[in-house]
Amino acid sequence: MAQERIFGTGAQRREETELPEPGAPAPTAAQSQTSATSADDLLAEIDGVLESNAEEFVKGFVQKGGQ
Amino acid sequence: MSVRRVMGAETEYGVLATGNAHANATVLSTQVVTTYAALVRRRLGASRATAGWDYHGETPLQDARGFAVPREQADPSQLTDVAPVLTAEEVAAEALRETGPHAESMDWRQVVMNTVLPNGARLYVDHSHPEYSSPEVTTPRDAVLWDAAGDRVALDAVRAIAASAPATGLDVVNLYKNNTDNKSVSYGAHENYLVPRSVPFDALAAGLLPFFASRQVVCGAGRVGLGDRGQRPGFQISQRADFFEREVGLETTVHRPIVNTRDEPHAERTRHRRLHVIIGDANLSHTSNLLKFGTTSLVLGLIEAGTAPDLALVDPVAALQAISHDPGLTTTVPLRDGRELTGVQLQRLYLEAARAHEQTTGGPDPETREVLELWAEVLDALETDPLSLADRLDWVAKHALLLGYRERDGLAWADPRLTLIDLQYADVRPEKGLYHRLVAAGRMRTLFGAEDLERAVGQPPADTRAWLRGRLVTRFPDDVLTANWDSVSLTLPGVRRGARIAMPEPLELTREDVDPLLSAAPDAEHLVRALAAARPALVHTGSLG
């Protein structure tokens, strides 16, 4: 679950790092599903704000020299 | 030793006219500065022109190694001690050419290319980018806060330009807090640190080179593409690494050096040096920025005390790029003593030296403890699980996002959507900027909230001379004629030729020093007279009568 690792929220991360209960059960399939969904949600949200024509947009971002 | 010292941030923003590929970057930057200056004037209820910049005290050709470059040998872009060559009339003519009759609806007599803000910052057109130079602060946290305040300034300017565009017919302008267009051009996010002049510059350069080559693992902003034009596909840690060619030098726009020697103290020259750092990336992440200012200040402290780790890279420029090009963090770089170390290992040697130094000097103050603990935590995580830092470090957050897209959509590194994500991470608008979207989604930790930033936009740091500069601009906007880092000039009805207040010491004329005088003064003239009585050496007047 690479995405779960990548996009774990701050709250989930604290749970993982600060409350390492010995013998705690591994995350259930449902929990993993939630994280994956949350990662998908993030990408979906970002899909919605990305400029529409990526190739043209990045081509048009031309700067003059700076320091 | 402490992270505390006088420091500041200087951020150049990428500037884009939405829908006009042929827009003149200097005109767009002038639109940004002029528009924001007008907003400030309106907020302050000012009636006269915006306070300008006083170029007295700018010495861009003075080299810290003890010589000056002759003007005729300098690159034109190095001559930052004169007002920009583009005059208001030229800007107006350019705008008129581009926008036709609409340009008449903008008041071009009010064109501003350089101004001082109520928080003590400088906002100006630097070459072809708008630059926000933060007020002087004394802690890394305050450096983060007043740099982030600049992002709010940039956003307010963008919003105001968009709102007025239908009436003015001028371009809609957007700003990006990044450092390259991926088409061979880079622009800077500089830092400055006050250092005692007694510290030999050679010692600074030697101690800083291995540190600057490696600190990107903590404060890099991440970049899609390798090479100055992003010609090789891939992801790298730093925005700036591929634009550096030398170890030490005076230039900032050509043949960029890792250690910059510009000797422009903006303060009492015999006591102070102002180290001008040009190697850094622009940071949006508060944590990356805190560590950038905090760890650099600590390493300067080590060099000042003679306790910096004894490190020398075989080739600092090659090391800078090799470390940047490996987000897996396993690449090692050769040292002159034969060792091979990773960027994280180099950083750890500096961390250990700083910790050891603190132990021998009575333990860290709270600000220093925060930086030391965070530095250690981040280096540990970089060695065990770098992606766990996606909620704290810019380059990791960006990398994680890009990996998510690659995994979901099977995108190659050369796919323009990934380049777009890199670019849009730095968009200053909260609804479009991906950094800001991550914060809004609770996926990026912050040190300051919107209210803190709003306050820092309007108010200077209390514990440096920026307090007097910012409060003068706020209280007496119509009387401040010009200002710069170490002086403010005022025009006063009762004083022929006005008055100039010198501010040679960055830690004087603070809130504590001047607020009793400011609050008792009904107008600028009373303030100047009170200040002249209290600090006669600092106030020069034409004729106070």
Coordinates of C-alpha atoms in Angstrom, one line a residue:
Chain A
M1 CA 0.0 0.0 0.0
A2 CA 2.5 2.6 -1.2
Q3 CA -0.2 5.2 -1.3
E4 CA -1.2 4.6 2.2
R5 CA 2.3 5.3 3.3
I6 CA 2.6 8.3 1.1
F7 CA -0.7 9.9 1.9
G8 CA -1.2 8.8 5.5
T9 CA -2.8 11.8 7.2
G10 CA -1.0 13.5 10.1
A11 CA -3.5 12.0 12.5
Q12 CA -3.0 8.5 11.3
R13 CA 0.7 9.0 11.4
R14 CA 0.7 10.1 15.0
E15 CA -1.3 7.0 15.9
E16 CA 1.3 4.9 14.2
T17 CA 4.3 6.6 15.8
E18 CA 3.1 7.7 19.2
L19 CA 0.8 4.8 20.2
P20 CA 2.7 1.7 19.3
E21 CA 0.7 -0.7 21.4
P22 CA 2.5 -4.0 21.7
G23 CA 0.6 -6.7 20.0
A24 CA -1.8 -4.3 18.4
P25 CA -3.6 -5.9 15.5
A26 CA -2.5 -5.1 12.0
P27 CA -4.6 -2.6 10.2
T28 CA -7.7 -4.3 9.0
A29 CA -8.7 -4.4 5.3
A30 CA -11.3 -1.8 6.0
Q31 CA -8.8 0.6 7.4
S32 CA -6.4 0.1 4.5
Q33 CA -9.3 0.7 2.2
T34 CA -10.1 4.0 4.0
S35 CA -6.5 5.2 3.5
A36 CA -6.4 4.2 -0.1
T37 CA -9.7 6.0 -0.6
S38 CA -8.4 9.0 1.1
A39 CA -5.3 9.0 -1.1
D40 CA -7.5 8.7 -4.2
D41 CA -9.7 11.5 -2.8
L42 CA -6.6 13.8 -2.6
L43 CA -5.5 13.0 -6.2
A44 CA -9.1 13.5 -7.3
E45 CA -9.2 16.9 -5.5
I46 CA -6.0 17.9 -7.1
D47 CA -7.2 16.7 -10.5
G48 CA -9.9 19.3 -10.1
V49 CA -7.6 22.3 -9.5
L50 CA -4.8 21.4 -12.0
E51 CA -4.5 23.7 -15.0
S52 CA -6.4 22.1 -17.9
N53 CA -3.8 21.8 -20.7
A54 CA -0.6 20.7 -18.9
E55 CA 1.7 20.7 -21.9
E56 CA 0.7 24.1 -23.1
F57 CA 0.7 25.6 -19.6
V58 CA 4.2 24.5 -18.6
K59 CA 5.5 25.5 -22.1
G60 CA 4.0 29.0 -21.5
F61 CA 5.8 29.4 -18.1
V62 CA 8.8 31.3 -19.4
Q63 CA 10.8 33.5 -17.0
K64 CA 13.5 36.0 -17.5
G65 CA 16.8 35.8 -15.6
G66 CA 16.9 36.5 -11.9
Q67 CA 19.4 36.3 -9.1
Chain B
M1 CA 25.6 29.5 20.9
S2 CA 22.1 29.9 19.7
V3 CA 20.0 30.0 16.6
R4 CA 19.2 33.6 17.5
R5 CA 20.9 36.2 15.3
V6 CA 19.8 39.0 12.9
M7 CA 18.5 37.4 9.7
G8 CA 16.2 37.9 6.8
A9 CA 14.6 36.2 3.7
E10 CA 14.6 37.6 0.1
T11 CA 12.1 35.9 -2.2
E12 CA 11.8 36.4 -5.9
Y13 CA 8.5 35.2 -7.3
G14 CA 8.0 33.6 -10.7
V15 CA 5.6 35.9 -12.7
L16 CA 3.1 34.8 -15.3
A17 CA 0.6 36.7 -17.4
T18 CA -2.3 34.3 -17.7
G19 CA -3.1 34.1 -21.4
N20 CA -0.4 36.5 -22.7
A21 CA 2.8 34.7 -23.7
H22 CA 4.4 37.9 -24.9
A23 CA 4.0 40.0 -21.8
N24 CA 7.0 41.9 -20.6
A25 CA 8.2 40.4 -17.2
T26 CA 9.4 43.8 -15.9
V27 CA 6.0 45.4 -16.7
L28 CA 4.2 42.5 -15.0
S29 CA 6.5 42.8 -11.9
T30 CA 5.9 46.6 -11.9
Q31 CA 2.1 45.9 -12.0
V32 CA 2.5 43.7 -8.9
V33 CA 4.5 46.3 -6.9
T34 CA 2.4 49.3 -8.0
T35 CA -0.8 47.5 -7.2
Y36 CA 0.3 46.4 -3.8
A37 CA 1.7 49.8 -3.0
A38 CA -1.7 51.3 -3.9
L39 CA -3.4 48.8 -1.6
V40 CA -1.2 49.8 1.3
R41 CA -1.8 53.5 0.6
R42 CA -5.5 52.9 0.7
R43 CA -5.3 50.9 3.9
L44 CA -3.2 53.6 5.6
G45 CA -5.3 56.4 4.3
A46 CA -2.3 58.0 2.6
S47 CA -2.7 60.8 0.1
R48 CA 0.8 61.3 -1.2
A49 CA 3.1 59.0 -3.2
T50 CA 4.5 55.8 -1.8
A51 CA 7.8 55.9 0.0
G52 CA 10.6 55.0 -2.4
W53 CA 13.9 53.2 -1.9
D54 CA 17.1 54.9 -1.0
Y55 CA 20.0 53.3 -2.8
H56 CA 22.5 54.8 -0.5
G57 CA 24.3 51.9 1.2
E58 CA 24.0 49.4 -1.6
T59 CA 27.4 48.0 -2.4
P60 CA 26.8 45.0 -4.7
L61 CA 30.4 45.0 -6.2
Q62 CA 32.1 45.0 -2.8
D63 CA 33.6 41.5 -2.3
A64 CA 33.8 40.0 1.2
R65 CA 37.3 38.8 0.3
G66 CA 38.5 42.4 0.6
F67 CA 38.3 43.9 -2.9
A68 CA 35.8 45.5 -5.2
V69 CA 34.9 44.6 -8.8
P70 CA 35.3 47.6 -11.2
R71 CA 31.9 48.7 -12.5
E72 CA 33.0 48.2 -16.1
Q73 CA 33.9 44.6 -15.5
A74 CA 30.6 43.8 -13.8
D75 CA 27.6 42.1 -15.4
P76 CA 24.9 44.7 -15.8
S77 CA 22.6 42.6 -13.6
Q78 CA 25.1 43.1 -10.7
L79 CA 24.4 46.8 -10.6
T80 CA 21.7 46.7 -8.0
D81 CA 22.8 49.9 -6.4
V82 CA 21.0 52.1 -9.0
A83 CA 17.3 52.5 -9.7
P84 CA 16.0 50.1 -12.3
V85 CA 16.8 51.2 -15.9
L86 CA 13.2 51.0 -16.9
T87 CA 11.6 54.3 -16.1
A88 CA 7.9 54.8 -15.2
E89 CA 7.5 56.3 -18.7
E90 CA 9.0 53.3 -20.4
V91 CA 6.7 51.0 -18.3
A92 CA 3.7 53.1 -19.3
A93 CA 4.7 53.1 -23.0
E94 CA 5.2 49.3 -22.9
A95 CA 1.8 48.8 -21.3
L96 CA 0.2 51.2 -23.7
R97 CA 1.6 49.3 -26.6
E98 CA 0.3 46.1 -25.2
T99 CA -3.1 47.1 -24.0
G100 CA -4.0 50.1 -26.1
P101 CA -6.4 52.7 -24.7
H102 CA -7.1 50.7 -21.6
A103 CA -3.8 51.6 -20.1
E104 CA -5.0 55.2 -19.7
S105 CA -7.2 54.1 -16.9
M106 CA -4.2 53.2 -14.8
D107 CA -2.6 56.1 -13.1
W108 CA 1.0 55.8 -14.4
R109 CA 2.2 58.7 -12.4
Q110 CA 1.9 56.4 -9.5
V111 CA 4.1 53.7 -10.9
V112 CA 6.1 52.1 -8.1
M113 CA 9.0 49.8 -8.6
N114 CA 10.4 49.9 -5.1
T115 CA 8.7 50.4 -1.8
V116 CA 8.8 49.8 1.9
L117 CA 5.9 48.0 3.6
P118 CA 4.2 48.6 6.9
N119 CA 5.9 45.4 8.3
G120 CA 9.3 46.8 7.5
A121 CA 9.8 44.7 4.4
R122 CA 10.9 45.8 0.9
L123 CA 8.8 45.0 -2.1
Y124 CA 10.4 45.8 -5.4
V125 CA 11.1 44.9 -9.1
D126 CA 14.3 42.9 -9.1
H127 CA 15.4 42.5 -12.7
S128 CA 12.3 40.8 -14.1
H129 CA 10.7 39.4 -10.9
P130 CA 8.8 40.9 -8.0
E131 CA 10.9 40.5 -4.9
Y132 CA 9.8 40.6 -1.2
S133 CA 12.7 41.1 1.2
S134 CA 11.5 40.4 4.7
P135 CA 12.2 42.7 7.6
E136 CA 15.1 41.9 9.8
V137 CA 14.2 39.3 12.5
T138 CA 16.2 37.6 15.3
T139 CA 14.9 34.0 15.3
P140 CA 14.4 31.3 12.6
R141 CA 10.7 31.1 13.6
D142 CA 10.3 34.8 12.9
A143 CA 12.2 34.4 9.6
V144 CA 9.6 31.8 8.6
L145 CA 6.7 34.0 9.7
W146 CA 7.8 37.1 7.9
D147 CA 8.8 35.2 4.8
A148 CA 5.3 33.5 4.7
A149 CA 3.8 37.0 5.2
G150 CA 5.5 37.9 1.8
D151 CA 3.4 35.1 0.3
R152 CA 0.3 36.8 1.6
V153 CA 1.5 40.1 0.1
A154 CA 2.0 38.3 -3.2
L155 CA -1.5 36.8 -3.0
D156 CA -3.1 40.1 -2.2
A157 CA -1.4 41.7 -5.2
V158 CA -2.5 38.9 -7.5
R159 CA -6.1 39.2 -6.2
A160 CA -6.2 43.0 -6.6
I161 CA -4.8 42.8 -10.1
A162 CA -7.4 40.2 -11.1
A163 CA -10.2 42.3 -9.6
S164 CA -9.1 45.5 -11.5
A165 CA -8.2 43.8 -14.8
P166 CA -11.7 44.2 -16.4
A167 CA -11.4 48.0 -15.8
T168 CA -7.8 48.5 -16.6
G169 CA -7.5 46.0 -19.5
L170 CA -4.1 45.0 -18.1
D171 CA -2.9 41.5 -17.9
V172 CA -4.0 39.2 -15.1
V173 CA -0.9 38.2 -13.3
N174 CA -0.1 35.2 -11.2
L175 CA 2.9 34.5 -9.0
Y176 CA 4.8 31.3 -8.1
K177 CA 7.1 30.8 -5.2
N178 CA 9.6 28.6 -7.0
N179 CA 13.1 29.1 -8.5
T180 CA 13.1 27.9 -12.1
D181 CA 11.0 27.8 -15.3
N182 CA 12.8 24.6 -16.4
K183 CA 13.9 26.5 -19.5
S184 CA 17.4 27.4 -18.3
V185 CA 16.3 30.4 -16.1
S186 CA 16.6 30.5 -12.3
Y187 CA 15.7 33.2 -9.8
G188 CA 16.6 33.2 -6.2
A189 CA 15.3 32.9 -2.7
H190 CA 18.1 34.4 -0.7
E191 CA 18.8 34.5 3.0
N192 CA 21.0 36.9 4.9
Y193 CA 22.6 36.5 8.3
L194 CA 24.5 39.0 10.4
V195 CA 28.0 37.8 11.3
P196 CA 30.7 39.6 13.2
R197 CA 33.2 41.1 10.8
S198 CA 36.0 39.6 13.0
V199 CA 35.2 36.2 11.6
P200 CA 37.6 35.6 8.6
F201 CA 35.6 35.1 5.4
D202 CA 37.8 32.1 4.4
A203 CA 36.7 30.3 7.5
L204 CA 33.0 31.1 6.6
A205 CA 33.5 29.7 3.1
A206 CA 35.3 26.6 4.2
G207 CA 32.8 25.8 6.9
L208 CA 29.8 26.5 4.8
L209 CA 30.6 24.6 1.5
P210 CA 29.9 21.1 2.8
F211 CA 26.9 22.3 4.7
F212 CA 25.4 24.2 1.7
A213 CA 26.0 21.2 -0.6
S214 CA 24.0 18.9 1.7
R215 CA 21.3 21.0 3.5
Q216 CA 19.0 20.5 0.6
V217 CA 18.0 17.1 2.0
V218 CA 16.2 19.1 4.7
C219 CA 15.2 22.3 2.9
G220 CA 15.1 21.5 -0.9
A221 CA 11.8 22.3 -2.6
G222 CA 11.9 19.4 -5.1
R223 CA 12.0 19.7 -8.9
V224 CA 10.8 17.6 -11.9
G225 CA 13.6 17.4 -14.5
L226 CA 17.4 17.3 -14.3
G227 CA 19.7 19.8 -16.0
D228 CA 19.1 23.5 -16.4
R229 CA 16.4 22.9 -18.9
G230 CA 15.0 19.8 -17.2
Q231 CA 16.3 18.0 -20.3
R232 CA 16.8 14.7 -18.5
P233 CA 13.7 13.1 -17.0
G234 CA 13.5 12.5 -13.3
F235 CA 13.0 14.1 -9.9
Q236 CA 15.6 15.9 -7.9
I237 CA 15.7 17.3 -4.4
S238 CA 16.6 20.9 -5.1
Q239 CA 15.2 23.6 -7.4
R240 CA 18.5 25.5 -7.6
A241 CA 21.3 22.8 -7.6
D242 CA 21.7 22.6 -11.4
F243 CA 22.2 26.4 -11.7
F244 CA 25.4 26.6 -9.7
E245 CA 28.9 26.5 -11.2
R246 CA 31.4 27.8 -8.7
E247 CA 32.4 27.4 -5.1
V248 CA 32.9 31.0 -4.0
G249 CA 32.2 34.2 -5.9
L250 CA 30.5 37.6 -6.2
E251 CA 27.9 37.0 -8.9
T252 CA 24.3 36.1 -8.3
T253 CA 22.9 35.8 -11.8
V254 CA 25.8 34.3 -13.8
H255 CA 28.3 31.7 -12.8
R256 CA 26.5 31.3 -9.5
P257 CA 28.7 30.4 -6.6
I258 CA 27.7 28.2 -3.6
V259 CA 29.1 30.8 -1.2
N260 CA 28.4 34.4 -2.3
T261 CA 30.8 37.1 -1.4
R262 CA 28.7 40.2 -1.8
D263 CA 29.8 42.5 1.1
E264 CA 26.8 44.8 1.7
P265 CA 26.4 44.9 5.4
H266 CA 23.5 47.4 5.5
A267 CA 24.8 48.2 9.0
E268 CA 27.8 49.5 10.8
R269 CA 30.6 48.2 8.4
T270 CA 33.4 47.8 10.9
R271 CA 31.4 45.6 13.2
H272 CA 29.1 43.6 10.9
R273 CA 29.1 41.4 7.9
R274 CA 25.9 40.4 6.3
L275 CA 26.3 37.0 4.8
H276 CA 24.3 36.8 1.6
V277 CA 23.2 33.2 0.9
I278 CA 22.0 32.5 -2.6
I279 CA 22.1 28.6 -2.7
G280 CA 18.7 28.0 -1.1
D281 CA 15.3 27.1 -2.6
A282 CA 12.1 29.0 -1.9
N283 CA 10.3 27.2 0.8
L284 CA 6.5 27.0 1.3
S285 CA 6.8 24.4 4.0
H286 CA 7.2 26.1 7.4
T287 CA 9.3 23.2 8.7
S288 CA 11.7 23.2 5.7
N289 CA 12.1 27.0 6.1
L290 CA 12.5 26.8 9.9
L291 CA 15.3 24.2 9.5
K292 CA 16.9 26.2 6.6
F293 CA 17.3 29.4 8.8
G294 CA 17.8 27.5 12.1
T295 CA 20.5 25.1 11.0
T296 CA 22.4 27.7 8.9
S297 CA 22.4 30.0 11.9
L298 CA 23.8 27.2 14.1
V299 CA 26.5 26.4 11.6
L300 CA 27.5 30.0 11.5
G301 CA 27.8 29.9 15.3
L302 CA 30.0 26.8 15.0
I303 CA 32.3 28.6 12.5
E304 CA 32.4 31.7 14.7
A305 CA 33.4 29.6 17.7
G306 CA 35.9 27.6 15.7
T307 CA 34.0 24.3 16.4
A308 CA 32.7 23.5 13.0
P309 CA 33.4 19.9 11.9
D310 CA 36.5 19.6 9.8
L311 CA 35.1 18.7 6.5
A312 CA 36.1 19.5 2.9
L313 CA 34.5 18.1 -0.2
V314 CA 36.6 17.1 -3.2
D315 CA 34.2 18.9 -5.5
P316 CA 31.4 20.9 -3.7
V317 CA 29.5 21.8 -7.0
A318 CA 29.5 18.2 -8.2
A319 CA 28.5 17.1 -4.7
L320 CA 25.6 19.6 -4.6
Q321 CA 24.2 18.2 -7.8
A322 CA 24.9 14.5 -7.1
I323 CA 23.0 14.8 -3.7
S324 CA 20.2 16.7 -5.4
H325 CA 19.8 14.1 -8.2
D326 CA 19.2 11.2 -5.7
P327 CA 15.9 11.4 -3.8
G328 CA 16.7 7.9 -2.6
L329 CA 19.4 9.6 -0.5
T330 CA 22.0 6.8 -0.9
T331 CA 24.5 8.7 -3.2
T332 CA 27.8 9.4 -1.5
V333 CA 30.2 12.2 -2.2
P334 CA 34.0 12.2 -1.7
L335 CA 35.7 14.2 1.0
R336 CA 39.4 15.3 0.7
D337 CA 40.3 13.0 3.6
G338 CA 39.1 10.0 1.6
R339 CA 35.7 9.5 3.3
E340 CA 32.6 9.0 1.2
L341 CA 29.4 10.4 2.8
T342 CA 25.7 10.9 1.9
G343 CA 24.0 14.2 2.2
V344 CA 22.2 13.1 5.3
Q345 CA 25.5 11.9 6.9
L346 CA 27.1 15.3 6.2
Q347 CA 24.2 17.0 7.9
R348 CA 24.5 14.7 10.8
L349 CA 28.1 15.7 11.4
Y350 CA 27.0 19.3 11.6
L351 CA 24.1 18.4 13.9
E352 CA 26.5 16.5 16.2
A353 CA 28.9 19.4 16.3
A354 CA 26.1 21.8 17.2
R355 CA 24.9 19.4 20.0
A356 CA 28.4 19.0 21.4
H357 CA 28.9 22.8 21.3
E358 CA 25.6 23.3 23.2
Q359 CA 26.6 20.9 25.9
T360 CA 29.8 22.8 26.6
T361 CA 28.0 26.2 26.6
G362 CA 25.3 25.5 29.2
G363 CA 22.6 24.0 27.1
P364 CA 20.4 25.4 24.3
D365 CA 17.8 28.1 24.7
P366 CA 14.2 27.1 23.7
E367 CA 14.5 28.3 20.1
T368 CA 17.7 26.4 19.7
R369 CA 16.4 23.3 21.3
E370 CA 13.4 23.3 18.9
V371 CA 15.7 23.4 15.9
L372 CA 18.2 20.8 17.2
E373 CA 15.3 18.3 18.0
L374 CA 13.6 18.9 14.7
W375 CA 16.8 18.6 12.8
A376 CA 17.6 15.2 14.5
E377 CA 14.1 13.9 14.0
V378 CA 14.1 14.8 10.3
L379 CA 17.6 13.3 9.6
D380 CA 16.5 10.1 11.4
A381 CA 13.3 9.9 9.3
L382 CA 15.3 10.6 6.1
E383 CA 17.4 7.6 6.8
T384 CA 14.6 5.2 7.8
D385 CA 11.4 6.4 6.0
P386 CA 11.7 9.6 4.0
L387 CA 8.1 9.5 2.8
S388 CA 7.0 9.9 6.4
L389 CA 8.1 13.5 6.0
A390 CA 5.6 14.2 3.3
D391 CA 3.6 16.3 5.9
R392 CA 6.7 18.4 6.7
L393 CA 9.3 18.9 4.0
D394 CA 8.6 20.6 0.6
W395 CA 10.6 18.2 -1.5
V396 CA 9.1 15.1 0.1
A397 CA 5.6 16.4 -0.1
K398 CA 6.1 17.2 -3.8
H399 CA 7.8 13.8 -4.4
A400 CA 5.0 11.9 -2.7
L401 CA 2.3 13.7 -4.7
L402 CA 4.2 13.0 -7.9
L403 CA 4.7 9.3 -7.0
G404 CA 0.9 9.1 -6.3
Y405 CA 0.2 10.4 -9.8
R406 CA 2.8 8.1 -11.4
E407 CA 1.3 5.1 -9.6
R408 CA -2.3 5.9 -10.4
D409 CA -2.0 7.1 -14.0
G410 CA 1.2 5.3 -15.0
L411 CA 2.9 8.6 -15.9
A412 CA 6.6 8.8 -17.1
W413 CA 8.8 11.5 -15.5
A414 CA 8.7 13.4 -18.8
D415 CA 4.9 13.7 -18.8
P416 CA 4.0 17.4 -18.7
R417 CA 1.4 16.7 -16.0
L418 CA 4.2 16.0 -13.6
T419 CA 6.0 19.2 -14.6
L420 CA 2.7 21.0 -14.1
I421 CA 2.3 19.5 -10.6
D422 CA 5.9 20.8 -9.8
L423 CA 5.0 24.3 -11.0
Q424 CA 1.5 24.4 -9.5
Y425 CA 2.9 23.3 -6.0
A426 CA 4.3 26.9 -5.9
D427 CA 1.2 28.8 -7.1
V428 CA 0.5 31.5 -4.4
R429 CA -3.3 31.2 -4.7
P430 CA -4.8 28.9 -2.0
E431 CA -7.4 27.5 -4.4
K432 CA -4.8 26.6 -7.0
G433 CA -1.5 26.1 -5.2
L434 CA -0.9 22.4 -4.4
Y435 CA 1.1 23.3 -1.3
H436 CA -1.9 25.2 0.0
R437 CA -4.3 22.4 -1.0
L438 CA -2.2 20.0 1.1
V439 CA -2.4 22.4 4.1
A440 CA -6.2 22.8 3.6
A441 CA -6.6 19.0 3.5
G442 CA -4.7 18.6 6.8
R443 CA -1.8 16.9 5.1
M444 CA 0.9 19.5 5.7
R445 CA 1.9 20.7 9.1
T446 CA 2.2 24.4 9.7
L447 CA 3.8 26.6 12.4
F448 CA 1.6 29.6 11.8
G449 CA -2.1 30.1 10.9
A450 CA -3.8 32.7 8.7
E451 CA -4.2 35.1 11.6
D452 CA -0.5 35.0 12.4
L453 CA 0.4 35.7 8.8
E454 CA -2.2 38.6 8.5
R455 CA -0.6 40.2 11.6
A456 CA 2.9 39.8 10.1
V457 CA 1.8 41.5 6.9
G458 CA 0.8 44.6 8.9
Q459 CA 3.3 44.7 11.7
P460 CA 7.1 44.6 11.9
P461 CA 9.1 42.3 14.1
A462 CA 9.3 44.1 17.5
D463 CA 13.0 43.4 18.3
T464 CA 14.9 45.0 15.4
R465 CA 15.2 48.3 13.6
A466 CA 12.5 47.1 11.3
W467 CA 10.1 48.2 14.0
L468 CA 10.9 51.9 13.5
R469 CA 11.0 51.6 9.7
G470 CA 7.6 49.8 9.5
R471 CA 5.9 52.0 12.1
L472 CA 7.1 55.2 10.4
V473 CA 5.6 54.0 7.1
T474 CA 2.4 53.1 8.9
R475 CA 2.0 56.1 11.2
F476 CA 3.3 58.8 8.8
P477 CA 2.8 57.4 5.3
D478 CA 2.8 60.9 3.7
D479 CA 6.0 62.0 5.4
V480 CA 8.3 59.1 4.7
L481 CA 10.2 60.1 1.5
T482 CA 12.5 57.2 1.1
A483 CA 13.8 54.4 3.3
N484 CA 16.4 51.6 3.1
W485 CA 17.7 49.0 5.5
D486 CA 19.8 51.4 7.5
S487 CA 18.0 54.7 7.2
V488 CA 14.7 56.5 6.8
S489 CA 14.3 60.0 5.2
L490 CA 11.3 62.2 6.0
T491 CA 9.9 65.4 4.5
L492 CA 8.6 67.6 7.3
P493 CA 6.7 70.9 6.8
G494 CA 8.6 72.6 9.6
V495 CA 12.1 71.3 8.7
R496 CA 13.9 72.6 5.7
R497 CA 15.3 69.7 3.6
G498 CA 13.7 67.2 6.0
A499 CA 15.4 64.7 8.2
R500 CA 17.3 61.5 7.8
I501 CA 17.3 58.9 10.6
A502 CA 20.3 56.6 10.5
M503 CA 19.8 53.0 11.8
P504 CA 23.3 51.5 11.7
E505 CA 22.6 48.9 14.4
P506 CA 20.0 46.2 13.5
L507 CA 19.1 45.6 17.1
E508 CA 18.5 49.2 18.0
L509 CA 15.4 51.4 17.4
T510 CA 13.2 48.5 18.4
R511 CA 9.7 48.6 19.7
E512 CA 11.0 49.0 23.3
D513 CA 13.3 51.8 22.1
V514 CA 11.0 53.9 20.1
D515 CA 7.4 53.2 21.0
P516 CA 7.4 55.6 23.9
L517 CA 8.4 58.3 21.4
L518 CA 6.0 57.1 18.7
S519 CA 3.0 57.0 21.0
A520 CA 3.7 60.5 22.3
A521 CA 4.3 62.1 18.9
P522 CA 1.2 63.7 17.3
D523 CA 3.0 64.0 14.0
A524 CA 6.3 63.1 12.2
E525 CA 8.0 66.3 13.1
H526 CA 7.4 65.8 16.9
L527 CA 8.7 62.3 16.5
V528 CA 11.9 63.4 14.7
R529 CA 12.5 66.1 17.3
A530 CA 12.0 63.6 20.2
L531 CA 14.3 61.1 18.5
A532 CA 16.9 63.8 17.8
A533 CA 16.9 64.7 21.5
A534 CA 17.2 61.1 22.6
R535 CA 19.7 59.9 20.0
P536 CA 21.4 63.0 18.5
A537 CA 24.0 60.9 16.6
L538 CA 21.3 59.2 14.6
V539 CA 19.2 62.1 13.3
H540 CA 20.4 64.4 10.6
T541 CA 18.2 67.3 9.8
G542 CA 18.3 70.2 7.3
S543 CA 17.3 72.7 9.9
L544 CA 15.2 71.8 12.9
G545 CA 14.9 75.4 14.0

